[in-house]
C-alpha cells in the first residue's frame, strides 16, 4: 500500500510521522499549502484528493477529509498555484491544477462563508504570503553573489488583503437578534414574575392587617369573650318616638 511520511531535514534517520494512505500502487503527488498548513495528496490514476493537516511544528499528520471528483478524468500530475492567484473575496484557500491525459483540470478549495462575511477580509484565514521578490537577481547569481542568512531564513512576505476590503478582526460585534420563541419565553417569565410580585404584595398586606388587629382590637363586641359575650344588635329606638315628647 501507499504511505506518506514527514522527515526532518536535520535528521533523516527516522521519519517524524507516517500515515497509511490506501492500498493502491500509483505514484503519489504531495502538495504542501503553507497558508493553511495542510498537505494535499493525490496519486496517478486517482480521482480523489486527500487533505491532511500538519501539526504546529509540521511533525504530525491528521486526516481531514477526502475530495472525490466523480466524472473527472484520472490524474496524471498535480501542481498548486501561488497564493496570490486565489480569489480572496470568495474565500478561496487553495487552487490546484490536475493534469490529465487530455486537459488541465483546475480544482478550488473554498471555505463556506455568508455573503455578508465576504464583504470583509478573512484575516483569520489568510496570513502573509511569500512575496515574489527574489533573494538574488539572475545577474547577481551569475556573478557568484551569495545571499546573507537573514534573506534566506526570513523571506519577504506580502499581505493578501485587497484594497477596499476591511479586515474581519475590525468588524464590530453584531447585536444578537431574538427569535420569536425567545421573545415568547421572556413574555411568559415577565407574566410569572408579575404574578409572584402581586401574590407577595397580597401576603404582605394580610400580614400588616393582622399586625394592626393585634395592636388595635375591635371592642365593639364588649370586653367579655366566649358564650358570655353580649352581642350588639342593630340600633333600636325601643319604641321611642318624637310624638312621645
PDB file of C-alpha atoms in Angstrom:
ATOM      1  CA  UNK A   1       0.000   0.000   0.000  1.00  0.00           C
ATOM      2  CA  UNK A   2       0.895   3.673  -0.158  1.00  0.00           C
ATOM      3  CA  UNK A   3       2.118   5.684   2.834  1.00  0.00           C
ATOM      4  CA  UNK A   4       3.151   9.282   3.376  1.00  0.00           C
ATOM      5  CA  UNK A   5       5.901  10.301   5.825  1.00  0.00           C
ATOM      6  CA  UNK A   6       7.270  13.539   7.242  1.00  0.00           C
ATOM      7  CA  UNK A   7      11.033  13.974   7.589  1.00  0.00           C
ATOM      8  CA  UNK A   8      13.185  16.498   9.389  1.00  0.00           C
ATOM      9  CA  UNK A   9      15.967  17.568   7.034  1.00  0.00           C
ATOM     10  CA  UNK A  10      18.299  17.917  10.010  1.00  0.00           C
ATOM     11  CA  UNK A  11      17.786  14.273  10.968  1.00  0.00           C
ATOM     12  CA  UNK A  12      16.934  11.800   8.209  1.00  0.00           C
ATOM     13  CA  UNK A  13      17.432   8.650  10.244  1.00  0.00           C
ATOM     14  CA  UNK A  14      13.758   8.263  11.170  1.00  0.00           C
ATOM     15  CA  UNK A  15      10.540   9.872   9.977  1.00  0.00           C
ATOM     16  CA  UNK A  16       8.773  12.231  12.367  1.00  0.00           C
ATOM     17  CA  UNK A  17       5.350  10.964  11.267  1.00  0.00           C
ATOM     18  CA  UNK A  18       3.988   8.268   8.954  1.00  0.00           C
ATOM     19  CA  UNK A  19       0.441   7.768   7.735  1.00  0.00           C
ATOM     20  CA  UNK A  20      -1.025   4.957   5.659  1.00  0.00           C
ATOM     21  CA  UNK A  21      -2.966   6.286   2.671  1.00  0.00           C
ATOM     22  CA  UNK A  22      -4.508   3.286   0.893  1.00  0.00           C
ATOM     23  CA  UNK A  23      -3.634   0.010  -0.815  1.00  0.00           C
ATOM     24  CA  UNK A  24      -3.189   1.412  -4.331  1.00  0.00           C
ATOM     25  CA  UNK A  25       0.129   1.368  -6.183  1.00  0.00           C
ATOM     26  CA  UNK A  26       0.079   4.616  -8.209  1.00  0.00           C
ATOM     27  CA  UNK A  27       2.670   7.296  -7.594  1.00  0.00           C
ATOM     28  CA  UNK A  28       1.632   9.927  -5.033  1.00  0.00           C
ATOM     29  CA  UNK A  29       1.909  13.674  -5.683  1.00  0.00           C
ATOM     30  CA  UNK A  30       2.241  15.610  -2.398  1.00  0.00           C
ATOM     31  CA  UNK A  31       1.457  19.350  -2.416  1.00  0.00           C
ATOM     32  CA  UNK A  32       2.046  21.487   0.693  1.00  0.00           C
ATOM     33  CA  UNK A  33      -0.076  24.587   1.319  1.00  0.00           C
ATOM     34  CA  UNK A  34       1.816  26.895   3.643  1.00  0.00           C
ATOM     35  CA  UNK A  35      -1.139  29.243   4.169  1.00  0.00           C
ATOM     36  CA  UNK A  36      -3.382  26.595   5.728  1.00  0.00           C
ATOM     37  CA  UNK A  37      -0.599  24.241   6.890  1.00  0.00           C
ATOM     38  CA  UNK A  38      -2.168  21.326   5.041  1.00  0.00           C
ATOM     39  CA  UNK A  39      -0.871  18.570   2.784  1.00  0.00           C
ATOM     40  CA  UNK A  40      -2.858  17.776  -0.369  1.00  0.00           C
ATOM     41  CA  UNK A  41      -2.262  14.272  -1.630  1.00  0.00           C
ATOM     42  CA  UNK A  42      -3.367  12.506  -4.782  1.00  0.00           C
ATOM     43  CA  UNK A  43      -1.932   9.688  -6.882  1.00  0.00           C
ATOM     44  CA  UNK A  44      -1.592   8.727 -10.504  1.00  0.00           C
ATOM     45  CA  UNK A  45      -4.860   7.297 -11.753  1.00  0.00           C
ATOM     46  CA  UNK A  46      -6.835   8.734  -8.800  1.00  0.00           C
ATOM     47  CA  UNK A  47      -9.954  10.899  -8.820  1.00  0.00           C
ATOM     48  CA  UNK A  48      -9.660  11.737  -5.110  1.00  0.00           C
ATOM     49  CA  UNK A  49      -7.623  14.413  -3.325  1.00  0.00           C
ATOM     50  CA  UNK A  50      -6.858  13.674   0.319  1.00  0.00           C
ATOM     51  CA  UNK A  51      -6.305  16.528   2.766  1.00  0.00           C
ATOM     52  CA  UNK A  52      -4.028  16.119   5.786  1.00  0.00           C
ATOM     53  CA  UNK A  53      -3.401  18.723   8.474  1.00  0.00           C
ATOM     54  CA  UNK A  54       0.137  19.087   9.747  1.00  0.00           C
ATOM     55  CA  UNK A  55       0.902  19.846  13.380  1.00  0.00           C
ATOM     56  CA  UNK A  56       2.079  23.239  14.577  1.00  0.00           C
ATOM     57  CA  UNK A  57       5.688  22.059  14.162  1.00  0.00           C
ATOM     58  CA  UNK A  58       4.910  20.045  10.997  1.00  0.00           C
ATOM     59  CA  UNK A  59       5.522  16.849  12.962  1.00  0.00           C
ATOM     60  CA  UNK A  60       2.033  15.285  12.828  1.00  0.00           C
ATOM     61  CA  UNK A  61      -0.341  14.101  10.126  1.00  0.00           C
ATOM     62  CA  UNK A  62      -4.078  14.279  10.794  1.00  0.00           C
ATOM     63  CA  UNK A  63      -6.505  13.213   8.077  1.00  0.00           C
ATOM     64  CA  UNK A  64      -9.086  15.945   7.481  1.00  0.00           C
ATOM     65  CA  UNK A  65     -11.205  14.948   4.509  1.00  0.00           C
ATOM     66  CA  UNK A  66     -11.288  13.429   1.028  1.00  0.00           C
ATOM     67  CA  UNK A  67     -12.389  15.390  -2.033  1.00  0.00           C
ATOM     68  CA  UNK A  68     -13.877  12.978  -4.560  1.00  0.00           C
ATOM     69  CA  UNK A  69     -14.275  14.074  -8.176  1.00  0.00           C
ATOM     70  CA  UNK A  70     -16.811  11.768  -9.835  1.00  0.00           C
ATOM     71  CA  UNK A  71     -16.887  12.061 -13.596  1.00  0.00           C
ATOM     72  CA  UNK A  72     -13.500  13.769 -13.772  1.00  0.00           C
ATOM     73  CA  UNK A  73     -10.639  12.151 -15.715  1.00  0.00           C
ATOM     74  CA  UNK A  74      -7.964  10.329 -13.760  1.00  0.00           C
ATOM     75  CA  UNK A  75      -4.883  12.156 -12.565  1.00  0.00           C
ATOM     76  CA  UNK A  76      -1.503  12.165 -14.297  1.00  0.00           C
ATOM     77  CA  UNK A  77       0.111  15.007 -12.316  1.00  0.00           C
ATOM     78  CA  UNK A  78      -0.757  17.842  -9.953  1.00  0.00           C
ATOM     79  CA  UNK A  79       0.554  21.325  -9.113  1.00  0.00           C
ATOM     80  CA  UNK A  80      -0.510  24.202  -6.873  1.00  0.00           C
ATOM     81  CA  UNK A  81      -0.894  27.819  -7.949  1.00  0.00           C
ATOM     82  CA  UNK A  82       0.690  30.577  -5.802  1.00  0.00           C
ATOM     83  CA  UNK A  83      -1.429  32.025  -3.010  1.00  0.00           C
ATOM     84  CA  UNK A  84      -1.539  35.423  -4.756  1.00  0.00           C
ATOM     85  CA  UNK A  85      -3.642  33.835  -7.532  1.00  0.00           C
ATOM     86  CA  UNK A  86      -6.522  32.968  -5.181  1.00  0.00           C
ATOM     87  CA  UNK A  87      -9.940  34.625  -5.114  1.00  0.00           C
ATOM     88  CA  UNK A  88      -9.605  36.272  -1.698  1.00  0.00           C
ATOM     89  CA  UNK A  89     -13.080  37.820  -1.830  1.00  0.00           C
ATOM     90  CA  UNK A  90     -14.594  34.391  -2.457  1.00  0.00           C
ATOM     91  CA  UNK A  91     -12.592  32.878   0.446  1.00  0.00           C
ATOM     92  CA  UNK A  92     -10.669  30.510  -1.828  1.00  0.00           C
ATOM     93  CA  UNK A  93      -7.885  28.881   0.194  1.00  0.00           C
ATOM     94  CA  UNK A  94      -6.152  26.747  -2.427  1.00  0.00           C
ATOM     95  CA  UNK A  95      -6.232  26.113  -6.181  1.00  0.00           C
ATOM     96  CA  UNK A  96      -4.794  23.005  -7.764  1.00  0.00           C
ATOM     97  CA  UNK A  97      -4.144  22.164 -11.408  1.00  0.00           C
ATOM     98  CA  UNK A  98      -4.791  18.491 -12.170  1.00  0.00           C
ATOM     99  CA  UNK A  99      -3.050  17.250 -15.256  1.00  0.00           C
ATOM    100  CA  UNK A 100      -4.980  14.540 -17.081  1.00  0.00           C
ATOM    101  CA  UNK A 101      -4.417  12.784 -20.411  1.00  0.00           C
ATOM    102  CA  UNK A 102      -6.454  15.364 -22.328  1.00  0.00           C
ATOM    103  CA  UNK A 103      -6.684  18.567 -20.273  1.00  0.00           C
ATOM    104  CA  UNK A 104      -5.607  20.620 -17.244  1.00  0.00           C
ATOM    105  CA  UNK A 105      -8.415  20.470 -14.689  1.00  0.00           C
ATOM    106  CA  UNK A 106      -8.498  23.306 -12.087  1.00  0.00           C
ATOM    107  CA  UNK A 107      -9.708  22.433  -8.601  1.00  0.00           C
ATOM    108  CA  UNK A 108     -10.524  25.103  -5.999  1.00  0.00           C
ATOM    109  CA  UNK A 109     -10.914  24.779  -2.239  1.00  0.00           C
ATOM    110  CA  UNK A 110     -13.340  27.367  -0.841  1.00  0.00           C
ATOM    111  CA  UNK A 111     -14.421  27.988   2.738  1.00  0.00           C
ATOM    112  CA  UNK A 112     -18.191  28.421   3.217  1.00  0.00           C
ATOM    113  CA  UNK A 113     -18.976  31.994   4.246  1.00  0.00           C
ATOM    114  CA  UNK A 114     -22.154  34.071   4.125  1.00  0.00           C
ATOM    115  CA  UNK A 115     -22.392  36.922   1.648  1.00  0.00           C
ATOM    116  CA  UNK A 116     -22.199  39.445   4.483  1.00  0.00           C
ATOM    117  CA  UNK A 117     -18.946  37.973   5.758  1.00  0.00           C
ATOM    118  CA  UNK A 118     -17.494  38.015   2.252  1.00  0.00           C
ATOM    119  CA  UNK A 119     -17.588  41.806   2.481  1.00  0.00           C
ATOM    120  CA  UNK A 120     -14.677  41.505   4.941  1.00  0.00           C
ATOM    121  CA  UNK A 121     -11.121  40.255   4.500  1.00  0.00           C
ATOM    122  CA  UNK A 122     -10.785  36.953   6.365  1.00  0.00           C
ATOM    123  CA  UNK A 123      -7.551  37.797   8.184  1.00  0.00           C
ATOM    124  CA  UNK A 124      -8.080  34.781  10.458  1.00  0.00           C
ATOM    125  CA  UNK A 125      -7.642  32.571   7.376  1.00  0.00           C
ATOM    126  CA  UNK A 126      -5.125  34.375   5.203  1.00  0.00           C
ATOM    127  CA  UNK A 127      -1.744  35.105   6.688  1.00  0.00           C
ATOM    128  CA  UNK A 128       1.006  36.964   4.862  1.00  0.00           C
ATOM    129  CA  UNK A 129       2.249  35.033   1.850  1.00  0.00           C
ATOM    130  CA  UNK A 130       5.735  34.730   0.443  1.00  0.00           C
ATOM    131  CA  UNK A 131       6.479  37.629  -1.876  1.00  0.00           C
ATOM    132  CA  UNK A 132       7.637  37.173  -5.454  1.00  0.00           C
ATOM    133  CA  UNK A 133      10.731  39.240  -4.683  1.00  0.00           C
ATOM    134  CA  UNK A 134      13.787  37.058  -5.339  1.00  0.00           C
ATOM    135  CA  UNK A 135      16.653  36.891  -2.883  1.00  0.00           C
ATOM    136  CA  UNK A 136      19.118  37.313  -5.743  1.00  0.00           C
ATOM    137  CA  UNK A 137      18.616  38.634  -9.232  1.00  0.00           C
ATOM    138  CA  UNK A 138      19.785  36.489 -12.164  1.00  0.00           C
ATOM    139  CA  UNK A 139      22.725  38.809 -12.773  1.00  0.00           C
ATOM    140  CA  UNK A 140      23.784  38.642  -9.107  1.00  0.00           C
ATOM    141  CA  UNK A 141      23.570  34.866  -9.175  1.00  0.00           C
ATOM    142  CA  UNK A 142      25.598  34.630 -12.384  1.00  0.00           C
ATOM    143  CA  UNK A 143      28.213  36.904 -10.835  1.00  0.00           C
ATOM    144  CA  UNK A 144      28.571  34.467  -7.943  1.00  0.00           C
ATOM    145  CA  UNK A 145      26.881  36.558  -5.250  1.00  0.00           C
ATOM    146  CA  UNK A 146      25.565  34.830  -2.139  1.00  0.00           C
ATOM    147  CA  UNK A 147      22.539  35.884  -0.133  1.00  0.00           C
ATOM    148  CA  UNK A 148      23.027  36.567   3.539  1.00  0.00           C
ATOM    149  CA  UNK A 149      21.442  34.389   6.228  1.00  0.00           C
ATOM    150  CA  UNK A 150      18.694  36.901   7.023  1.00  0.00           C
ATOM    151  CA  UNK A 151      17.488  36.907   3.432  1.00  0.00           C
ATOM    152  CA  UNK A 152      17.326  33.129   3.361  1.00  0.00           C
ATOM    153  CA  UNK A 153      15.814  32.494   6.804  1.00  0.00           C
ATOM    154  CA  UNK A 154      13.388  35.453   6.719  1.00  0.00           C
ATOM    155  CA  UNK A 155      11.988  35.734   3.200  1.00  0.00           C
ATOM    156  CA  UNK A 156       9.976  38.817   2.379  1.00  0.00           C
ATOM    157  CA  UNK A 157       6.220  38.485   2.737  1.00  0.00           C
ATOM    158  CA  UNK A 158       3.237  40.380   1.442  1.00  0.00           C
ATOM    159  CA  UNK A 159      -0.285  40.857   2.763  1.00  0.00           C
ATOM    160  CA  UNK A 160      -3.152  39.295   0.804  1.00  0.00           C
ATOM    161  CA  UNK A 161      -5.705  41.893   1.919  1.00  0.00           C
ATOM    162  CA  UNK A 162      -7.306  43.529  -1.157  1.00  0.00           C
ATOM    163  CA  UNK A 163      -7.723  47.276  -1.273  1.00  0.00           C
ATOM    164  CA  UNK A 164     -11.083  48.480  -0.006  1.00  0.00           C
ATOM    165  CA  UNK A 165     -11.797  45.234   1.853  1.00  0.00           C
ATOM    166  CA  UNK A 166     -11.648  45.792   5.647  1.00  0.00           C
ATOM    167  CA  UNK A 167     -10.268  43.114   7.931  1.00  0.00           C
ATOM    168  CA  UNK A 168     -12.733  40.852   9.702  1.00  0.00           C
ATOM    169  CA  UNK A 169     -10.954  41.447  13.019  1.00  0.00           C
ATOM    170  CA  UNK A 170     -12.065  45.105  12.875  1.00  0.00           C
ATOM    171  CA  UNK A 171     -15.722  44.220  12.365  1.00  0.00           C
ATOM    172  CA  UNK A 172     -17.893  45.473  15.249  1.00  0.00           C
ATOM    173  CA  UNK A 173     -19.855  42.762  17.070  1.00  0.00           C
ATOM    174  CA  UNK A 174     -23.356  42.213  15.799  1.00  0.00           C
ATOM    175  CA  UNK A 175     -26.375  42.638  18.033  1.00  0.00           C
ATOM    176  CA  UNK A 176     -27.912  39.246  18.578  1.00  0.00           C
ATOM    177  CA  UNK A 177     -31.433  39.079  17.197  1.00  0.00           C
ATOM    178  CA  UNK A 178     -34.010  37.367  19.362  1.00  0.00           C
ATOM    179  CA  UNK A 179     -36.099  34.621  17.883  1.00  0.00           C
ATOM    180  CA  UNK A 180     -39.875  34.529  18.316  1.00  0.00           C
ATOM    181  CA  UNK A 181     -39.512  31.586  20.696  1.00  0.00           C
ATOM    182  CA  UNK A 182     -37.095  33.544  22.923  1.00  0.00           C
ATOM    183  CA  UNK A 183     -39.427  36.542  22.935  1.00  0.00           C
ATOM    184  CA  UNK A 184     -42.357  34.297  23.939  1.00  0.00           C
ATOM    185  CA  UNK A 185     -40.296  32.802  26.782  1.00  0.00           C
ATOM    186  CA  UNK A 186     -39.444  36.278  28.053  1.00  0.00           C
ATOM    187  CA  UNK A 187     -43.124  37.280  27.962  1.00  0.00           C
ATOM    188  CA  UNK A 188     -44.057  34.170  29.999  1.00  0.00           C
ATOM    189  CA  UNK A 189     -41.272  34.878  32.511  1.00  0.00           C
ATOM    190  CA  UNK A 190     -42.399  38.514  32.846  1.00  0.00           C
ATOM    191  CA  UNK A 191     -46.019  37.446  33.437  1.00  0.00           C
ATOM    192  CA  UNK A 192     -44.944  34.888  36.052  1.00  0.00           C
ATOM    193  CA  UNK A 193     -42.752  37.469  37.787  1.00  0.00           C
ATOM    194  CA  UNK A 194     -45.648  39.963  37.857  1.00  0.00           C
ATOM    195  CA  UNK A 195     -47.965  37.314  39.325  1.00  0.00           C
ATOM    196  CA  UNK A 196     -45.429  36.396  42.012  1.00  0.00           C
ATOM    197  CA  UNK A 197     -44.971  40.069  42.863  1.00  0.00           C
ATOM    198  CA  UNK A 198     -48.738  40.552  43.236  1.00  0.00           C
ATOM    199  CA  UNK A 199     -49.022  37.462  45.450  1.00  0.00           C
ATOM    200  CA  UNK A 200     -46.131  38.652  47.592  1.00  0.00           C
ATOM    201  CA  UNK A 201     -47.779  42.062  47.979  1.00  0.00           C
ATOM    202  CA  UNK A 202     -51.051  40.424  48.995  1.00  0.00           C
ATOM    203  CA  UNK A 203     -49.300  38.326  51.644  1.00  0.00           C
ATOM    204  CA  UNK A 204     -47.563  41.447  52.929  1.00  0.00           C
ATOM    205  CA  UNK A 205     -50.843  43.372  53.178  1.00  0.00           C
ATOM    206  CA  UNK A 206     -52.508  40.477  55.030  1.00  0.00           C
ATOM    207  CA  UNK A 207     -49.622  40.399  57.493  1.00  0.00           C
ATOM    208  CA  UNK A 208     -49.903  44.127  58.085  1.00  0.00           C
ATOM    209  CA  UNK A 209     -53.655  43.791  58.665  1.00  0.00           C
ATOM    210  CA  UNK A 210     -53.142  41.031  61.261  1.00  0.00           C
ATOM    211  CA  UNK A 211     -50.456  43.074  62.986  1.00  0.00           C
ATOM    212  CA  UNK A 212     -52.745  46.107  63.167  1.00  0.00           C
ATOM    213  CA  UNK A 213     -55.579  43.977  64.551  1.00  0.00           C
ATOM    214  CA  UNK A 214     -53.335  42.672  67.334  1.00  0.00           C
ATOM    215  CA  UNK A 215     -52.423  46.206  68.422  1.00  0.00           C
ATOM    216  CA  UNK A 216     -55.884  47.738  67.871  1.00  0.00           C
ATOM    217  CA  UNK A 217     -58.526  45.091  68.761  1.00  0.00           C
ATOM    218  CA  UNK A 218     -62.177  45.694  67.918  1.00  0.00           C
ATOM    219  CA  UNK A 219     -64.029  46.102  71.282  1.00  0.00           C
ATOM    220  CA  UNK A 220     -67.440  46.607  69.769  1.00  0.00           C
ATOM    221  CA  UNK A 221     -68.344  43.094  70.979  1.00  0.00           C
ATOM    222  CA  UNK A 222     -67.613  44.075  74.589  1.00  0.00           C
ATOM    223  CA  UNK A 223     -64.813  43.053  76.877  1.00  0.00           C
ATOM    224  CA  UNK A 224     -66.345  39.673  77.596  1.00  0.00           C
ATOM    225  CA  UNK A 225     -65.492  36.810  75.351  1.00  0.00           C
ATOM    226  CA  UNK A 226     -66.928  33.426  74.667  1.00  0.00           C
ATOM    227  CA  UNK A 227     -70.534  32.499  75.406  1.00  0.00           C
ATOM    228  CA  UNK A 228     -70.937  35.375  77.936  1.00  0.00           C
ATOM    229  CA  UNK A 229     -70.229  37.987  75.327  1.00  0.00           C
ATOM    230  CA  UNK A 230     -73.209  40.194  74.733  1.00  0.00           C
ATOM    231  CA  UNK A 231     -73.889  40.682  71.069  1.00  0.00           C
ATOM    232  CA  UNK A 232     -74.710  44.123  69.818  1.00  0.00           C
ATOM    233  CA  UNK A 233     -77.722  44.176  67.594  1.00  0.00           C
ATOM    234  CA  UNK A 234     -78.779  46.756  65.130  1.00  0.00           C
ATOM    235  CA  UNK A 235     -79.769  50.057  66.733  1.00  0.00           C
ATOM    236  CA  UNK A 236     -83.355  50.054  68.005  1.00  0.00           C
ATOM    237  CA  UNK A 237     -85.326  53.063  69.173  1.00  0.00           C
ATOM    238  CA  UNK A 238     -87.059  50.879  71.806  1.00  0.00           C
ATOM    239  CA  UNK A 239     -90.434  52.116  70.694  1.00  0.00           C
ATOM    240  CA  UNK A 240     -89.439  55.720  71.322  1.00  0.00           C
ATOM    241  CA  UNK A 241     -90.985  58.257  69.051  1.00  0.00           C
ATOM    242  CA  UNK A 242     -90.892  62.019  68.629  1.00  0.00           C
ATOM    243  CA  UNK A 243     -94.597  62.026  69.374  1.00  0.00           C
ATOM    244  CA  UNK A 244     -93.844  60.935  72.989  1.00  0.00           C
ATOM    245  CA  UNK A 245     -92.262  64.287  73.699  1.00  0.00           C
TER     246      UNK A 245
END
